[in-house]
mmCIF file of C-alpha atoms in Angstrom:
data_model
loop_
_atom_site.group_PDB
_atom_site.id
_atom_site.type_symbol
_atom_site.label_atom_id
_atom_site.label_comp_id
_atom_site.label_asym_id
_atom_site.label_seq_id
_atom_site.Cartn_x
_atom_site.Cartn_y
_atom_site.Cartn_z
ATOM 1 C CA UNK A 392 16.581 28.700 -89.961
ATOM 2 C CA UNK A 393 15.372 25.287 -88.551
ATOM 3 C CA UNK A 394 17.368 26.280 -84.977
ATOM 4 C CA UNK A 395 15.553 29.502 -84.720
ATOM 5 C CA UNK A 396 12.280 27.234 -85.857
ATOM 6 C CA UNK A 397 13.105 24.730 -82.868
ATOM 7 C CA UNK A 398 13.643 27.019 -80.861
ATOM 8 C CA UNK A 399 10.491 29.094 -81.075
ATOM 9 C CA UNK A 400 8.564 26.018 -81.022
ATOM 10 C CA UNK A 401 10.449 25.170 -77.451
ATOM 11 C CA UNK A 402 9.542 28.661 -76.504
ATOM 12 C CA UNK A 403 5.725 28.437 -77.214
ATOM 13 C CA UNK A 404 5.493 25.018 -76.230
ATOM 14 C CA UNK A 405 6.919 25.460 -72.858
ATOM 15 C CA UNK A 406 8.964 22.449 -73.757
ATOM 16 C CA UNK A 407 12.253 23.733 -71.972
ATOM 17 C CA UNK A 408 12.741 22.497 -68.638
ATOM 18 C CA UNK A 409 11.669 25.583 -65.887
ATOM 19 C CA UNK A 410 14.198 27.251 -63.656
ATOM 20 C CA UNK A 411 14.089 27.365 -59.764
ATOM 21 C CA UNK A 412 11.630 29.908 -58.096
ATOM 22 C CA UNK A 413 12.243 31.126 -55.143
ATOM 23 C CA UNK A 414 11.299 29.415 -51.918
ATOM 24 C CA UNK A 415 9.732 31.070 -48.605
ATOM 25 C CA UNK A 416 10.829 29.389 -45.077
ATOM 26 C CA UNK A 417 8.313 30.801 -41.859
ATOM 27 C CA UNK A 418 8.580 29.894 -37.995
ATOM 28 C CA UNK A 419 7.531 31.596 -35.099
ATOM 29 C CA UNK A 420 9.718 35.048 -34.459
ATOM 30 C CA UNK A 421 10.255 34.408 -30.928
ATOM 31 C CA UNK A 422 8.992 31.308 -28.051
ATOM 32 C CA UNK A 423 9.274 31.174 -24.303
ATOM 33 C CA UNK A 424 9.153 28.131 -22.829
ATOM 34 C CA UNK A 425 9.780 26.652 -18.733
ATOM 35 C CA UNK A 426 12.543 25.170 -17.579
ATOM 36 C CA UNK A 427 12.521 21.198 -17.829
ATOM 37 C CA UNK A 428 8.862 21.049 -20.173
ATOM 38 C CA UNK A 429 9.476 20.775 -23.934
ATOM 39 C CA UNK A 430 8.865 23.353 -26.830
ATOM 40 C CA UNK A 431 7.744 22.476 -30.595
ATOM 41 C CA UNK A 432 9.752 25.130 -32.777
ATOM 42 C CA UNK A 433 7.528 25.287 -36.257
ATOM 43 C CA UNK A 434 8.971 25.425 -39.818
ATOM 44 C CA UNK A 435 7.249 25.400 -42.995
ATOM 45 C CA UNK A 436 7.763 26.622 -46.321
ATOM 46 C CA UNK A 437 5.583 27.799 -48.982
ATOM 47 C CA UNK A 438 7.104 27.422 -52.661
ATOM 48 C CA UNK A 439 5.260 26.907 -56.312
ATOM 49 C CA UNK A 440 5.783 23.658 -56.671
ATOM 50 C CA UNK A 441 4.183 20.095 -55.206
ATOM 51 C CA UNK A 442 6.406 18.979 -52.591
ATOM 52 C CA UNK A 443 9.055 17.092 -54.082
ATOM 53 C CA UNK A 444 10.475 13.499 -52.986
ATOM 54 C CA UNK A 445 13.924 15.544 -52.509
ATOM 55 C CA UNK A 446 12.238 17.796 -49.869
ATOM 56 C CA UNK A 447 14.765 18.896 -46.825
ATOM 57 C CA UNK A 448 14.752 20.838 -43.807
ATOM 58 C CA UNK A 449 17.777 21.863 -41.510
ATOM 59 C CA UNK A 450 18.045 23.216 -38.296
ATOM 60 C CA UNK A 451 20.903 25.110 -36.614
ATOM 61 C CA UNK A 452 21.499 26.291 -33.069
ATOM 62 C CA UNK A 453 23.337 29.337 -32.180
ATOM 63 C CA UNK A 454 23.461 30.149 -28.026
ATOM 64 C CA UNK A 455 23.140 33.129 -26.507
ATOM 65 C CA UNK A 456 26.395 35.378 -26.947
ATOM 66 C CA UNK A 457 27.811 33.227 -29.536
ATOM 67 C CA UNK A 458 28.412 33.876 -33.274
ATOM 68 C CA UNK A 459 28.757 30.059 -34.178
ATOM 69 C CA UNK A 460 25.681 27.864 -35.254
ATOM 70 C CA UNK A 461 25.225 23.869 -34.926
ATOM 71 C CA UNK A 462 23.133 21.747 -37.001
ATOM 72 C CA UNK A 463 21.295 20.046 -34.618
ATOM 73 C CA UNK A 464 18.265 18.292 -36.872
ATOM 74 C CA UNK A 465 18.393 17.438 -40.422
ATOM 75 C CA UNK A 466 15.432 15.517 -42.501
ATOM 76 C CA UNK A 467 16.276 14.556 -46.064
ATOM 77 C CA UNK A 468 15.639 11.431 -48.447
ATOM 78 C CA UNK A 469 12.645 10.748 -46.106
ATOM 79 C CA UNK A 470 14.575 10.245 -43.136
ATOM 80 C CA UNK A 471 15.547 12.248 -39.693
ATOM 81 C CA UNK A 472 18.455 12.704 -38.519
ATOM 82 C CA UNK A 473 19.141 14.534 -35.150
ATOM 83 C CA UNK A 474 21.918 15.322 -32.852
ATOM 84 C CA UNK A 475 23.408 12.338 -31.397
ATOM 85 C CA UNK A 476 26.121 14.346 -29.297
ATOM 86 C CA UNK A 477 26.452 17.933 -28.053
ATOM 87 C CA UNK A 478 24.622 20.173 -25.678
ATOM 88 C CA UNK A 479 20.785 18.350 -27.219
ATOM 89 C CA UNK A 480 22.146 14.876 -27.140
ATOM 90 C CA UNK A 481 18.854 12.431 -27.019
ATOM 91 C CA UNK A 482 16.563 16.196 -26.846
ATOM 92 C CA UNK A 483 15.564 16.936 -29.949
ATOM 93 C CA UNK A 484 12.836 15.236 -32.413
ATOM 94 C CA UNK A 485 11.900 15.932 -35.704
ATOM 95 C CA UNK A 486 8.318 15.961 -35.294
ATOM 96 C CA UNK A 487 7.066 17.481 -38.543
ATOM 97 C CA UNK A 488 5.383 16.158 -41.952
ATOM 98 C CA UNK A 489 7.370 17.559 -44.444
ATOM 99 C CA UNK A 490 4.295 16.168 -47.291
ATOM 100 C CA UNK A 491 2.232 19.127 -45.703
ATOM 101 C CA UNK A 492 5.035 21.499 -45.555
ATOM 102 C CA UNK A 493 6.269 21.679 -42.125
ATOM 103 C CA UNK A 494 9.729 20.660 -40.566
ATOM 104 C CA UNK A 495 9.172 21.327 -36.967
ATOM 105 C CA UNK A 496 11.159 19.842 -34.290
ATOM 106 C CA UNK A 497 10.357 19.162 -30.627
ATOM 107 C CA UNK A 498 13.194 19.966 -27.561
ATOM 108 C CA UNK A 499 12.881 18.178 -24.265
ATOM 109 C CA UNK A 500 14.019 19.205 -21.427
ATOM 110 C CA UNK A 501 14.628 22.192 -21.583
ATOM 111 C CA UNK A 502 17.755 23.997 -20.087
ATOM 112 C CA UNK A 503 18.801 27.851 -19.442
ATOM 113 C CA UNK A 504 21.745 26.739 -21.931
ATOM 114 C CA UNK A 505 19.052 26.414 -24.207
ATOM 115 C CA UNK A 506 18.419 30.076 -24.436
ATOM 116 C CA UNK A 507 19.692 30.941 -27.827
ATOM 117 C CA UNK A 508 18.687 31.140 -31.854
ATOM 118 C CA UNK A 509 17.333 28.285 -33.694
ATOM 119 C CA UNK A 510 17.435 28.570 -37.588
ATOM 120 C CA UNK A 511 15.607 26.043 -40.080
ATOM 121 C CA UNK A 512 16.034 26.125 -43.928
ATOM 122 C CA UNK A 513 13.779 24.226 -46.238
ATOM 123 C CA UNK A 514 14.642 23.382 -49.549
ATOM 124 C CA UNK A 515 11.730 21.748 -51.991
ATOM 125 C CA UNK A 516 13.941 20.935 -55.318
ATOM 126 C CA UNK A 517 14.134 22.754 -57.926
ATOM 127 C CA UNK A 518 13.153 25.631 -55.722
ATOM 128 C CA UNK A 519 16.254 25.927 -53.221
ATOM 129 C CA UNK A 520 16.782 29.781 -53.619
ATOM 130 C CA UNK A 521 15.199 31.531 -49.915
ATOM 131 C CA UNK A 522 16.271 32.582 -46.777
ATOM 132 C CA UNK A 523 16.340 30.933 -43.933
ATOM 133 C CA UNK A 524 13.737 31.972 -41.125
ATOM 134 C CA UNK A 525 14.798 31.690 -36.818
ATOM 135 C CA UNK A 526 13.023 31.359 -33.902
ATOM 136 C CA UNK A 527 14.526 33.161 -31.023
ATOM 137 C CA UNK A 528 13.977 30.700 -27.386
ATOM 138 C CA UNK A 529 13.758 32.216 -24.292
ATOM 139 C CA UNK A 530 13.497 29.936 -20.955
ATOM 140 C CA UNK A 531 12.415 30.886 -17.472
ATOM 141 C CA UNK A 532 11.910 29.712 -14.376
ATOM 142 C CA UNK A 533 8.507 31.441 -14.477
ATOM 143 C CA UNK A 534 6.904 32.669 -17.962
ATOM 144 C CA UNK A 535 6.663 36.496 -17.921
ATOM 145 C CA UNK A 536 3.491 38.190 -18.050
ATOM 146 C CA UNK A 537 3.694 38.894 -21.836
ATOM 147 C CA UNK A 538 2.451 42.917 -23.069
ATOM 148 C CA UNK A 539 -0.653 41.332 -25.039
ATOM 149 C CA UNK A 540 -2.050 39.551 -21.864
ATOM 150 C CA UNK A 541 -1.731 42.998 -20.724
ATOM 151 C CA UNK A 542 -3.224 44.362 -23.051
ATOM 152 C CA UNK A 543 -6.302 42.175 -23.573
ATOM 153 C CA UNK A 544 -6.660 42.708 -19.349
ATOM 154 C CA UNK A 545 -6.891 46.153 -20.207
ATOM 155 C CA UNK A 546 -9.181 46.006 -23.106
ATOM 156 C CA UNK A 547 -11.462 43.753 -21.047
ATOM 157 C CA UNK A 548 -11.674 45.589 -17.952
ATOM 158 C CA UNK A 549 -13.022 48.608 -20.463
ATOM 159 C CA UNK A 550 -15.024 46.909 -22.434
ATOM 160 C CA UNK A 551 -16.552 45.422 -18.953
ATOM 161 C CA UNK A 552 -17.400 48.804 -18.176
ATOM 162 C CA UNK A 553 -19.081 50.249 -20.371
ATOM 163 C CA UNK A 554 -21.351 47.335 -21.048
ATOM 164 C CA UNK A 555 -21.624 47.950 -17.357
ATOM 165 C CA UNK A 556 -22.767 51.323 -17.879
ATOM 166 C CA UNK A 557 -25.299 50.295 -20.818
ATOM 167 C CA UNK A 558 -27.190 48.486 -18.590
ATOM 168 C CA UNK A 559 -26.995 50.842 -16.176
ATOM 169 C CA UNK A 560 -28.529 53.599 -18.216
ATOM 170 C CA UNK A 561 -31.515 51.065 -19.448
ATOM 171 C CA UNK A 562 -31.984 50.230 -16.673
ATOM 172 C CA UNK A 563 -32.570 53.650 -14.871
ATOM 173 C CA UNK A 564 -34.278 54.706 -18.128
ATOM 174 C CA UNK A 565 -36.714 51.884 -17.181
ATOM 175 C CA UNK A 566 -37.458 52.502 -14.208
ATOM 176 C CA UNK A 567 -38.052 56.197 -14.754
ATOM 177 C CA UNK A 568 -40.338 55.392 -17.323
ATOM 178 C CA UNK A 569 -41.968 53.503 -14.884
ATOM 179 C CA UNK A 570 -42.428 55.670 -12.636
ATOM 180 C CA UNK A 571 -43.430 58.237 -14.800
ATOM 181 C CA UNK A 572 -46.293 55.661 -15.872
ATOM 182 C CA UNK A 573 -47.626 54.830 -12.478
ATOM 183 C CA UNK A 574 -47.966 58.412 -11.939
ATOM 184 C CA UNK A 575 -49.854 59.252 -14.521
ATOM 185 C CA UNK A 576 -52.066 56.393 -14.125
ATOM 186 C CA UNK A 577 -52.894 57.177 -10.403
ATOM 187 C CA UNK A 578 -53.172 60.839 -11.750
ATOM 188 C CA UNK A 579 -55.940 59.973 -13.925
ATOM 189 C CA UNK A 580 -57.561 57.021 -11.223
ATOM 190 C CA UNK A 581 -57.394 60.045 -8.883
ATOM 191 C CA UNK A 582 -58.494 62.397 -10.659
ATOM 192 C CA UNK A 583 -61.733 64.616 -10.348
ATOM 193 C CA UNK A 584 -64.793 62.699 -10.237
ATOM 194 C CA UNK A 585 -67.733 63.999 -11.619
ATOM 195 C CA UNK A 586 -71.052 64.109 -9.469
ATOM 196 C CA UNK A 587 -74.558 63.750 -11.042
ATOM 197 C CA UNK A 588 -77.230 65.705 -9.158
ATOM 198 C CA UNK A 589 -80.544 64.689 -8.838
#
């Protein structure tokens, strides 16, 4: 009877210690970037809790064509910790504040070997439960006209247009009103006179 009593009382109290929520990791879905400039890959997390002292965030690289990943940047216990040898040797830069949630990293240089997946994982103990989120990177010589420039262009250009035409129509509206106006007004300036006779 006095476990069942101690136990309730945990229950209502909300004395027992609280289990692990889940934890939600965004970055961007895909970047393009120029050969030899640098790129800022965002991470951030958003979970129920404060963020905790034990906060961490990982990164892993996996190129073009290839099925295995590297860790390339790691922050945990307050401290950074990047690649020191491989392909981003002296290239990569943990450039985020993980107190306000974010874990992004910065690559220099930039490289066509650099073309490739880049996964980051957050954990914010207790809540370590989530999926990982990744940023595909594509570099070029020359960025590619993207479809939403396009598309804005295109939007534009009509939207140009018929504001075009608006003023247009007022404007011709105007001007036959004015017309109309001046004609009537000469009409009735013109217009027969009458003569008094003596």
């Amino acid at each position: 009877m006095l476990r069942v009593l101690a136990l309730a009382s945990v229950v209502l109290l909300g004395i027992a210690p609280q289990a692990s929520q889940a934890i939600t990791v965004y970055t961007s879905w895909e970047r393009h970037a120029l050969v030899g400039s640098d790129v800022r890959l965002s991470c951030s997390f958003f979970s129920w809790r404060f963020v905790s002292e034990d906060v961490s965030f990982t990164w892993r690289y996996r190129p073009d064509g290839s099925r295995d990943s590297v860790s390339i940047a790691h922050y945990a216990g307050g401290e950074p910790y990047t690649d020191n040898k491989g392909a981003f040797k002296d290239r990569v830069e943990f450039v985020g504040n993980p107190k306000r949630r974010d874990g992004s990293i910065l690559i220099k240089n930039l490289d066509f070997s650099d073309n490739g997946t880049f996964t980051c994982d957050a954990k914010n103990p207790p809540d370590i439960v989530g999926r990982p989120s990744s940023v595909r990177l594509l570099v070029f010589e020359t960025l590619p006209i993207q479809a939403g420039v396009i598309t804005g262009a295109i939007i534009g250009v009509v939207l140009g247009l018929l504001v075009l035409i608006v003023v247009i129509y007022y404007l011709m509206r105007f001007l036959v009103a004015r017309r109309v106006f001046s004609l009537s007004v000469s009409r009735n300036v013109e217009g027969p006179q009458l003569c008094i006779l003596p």
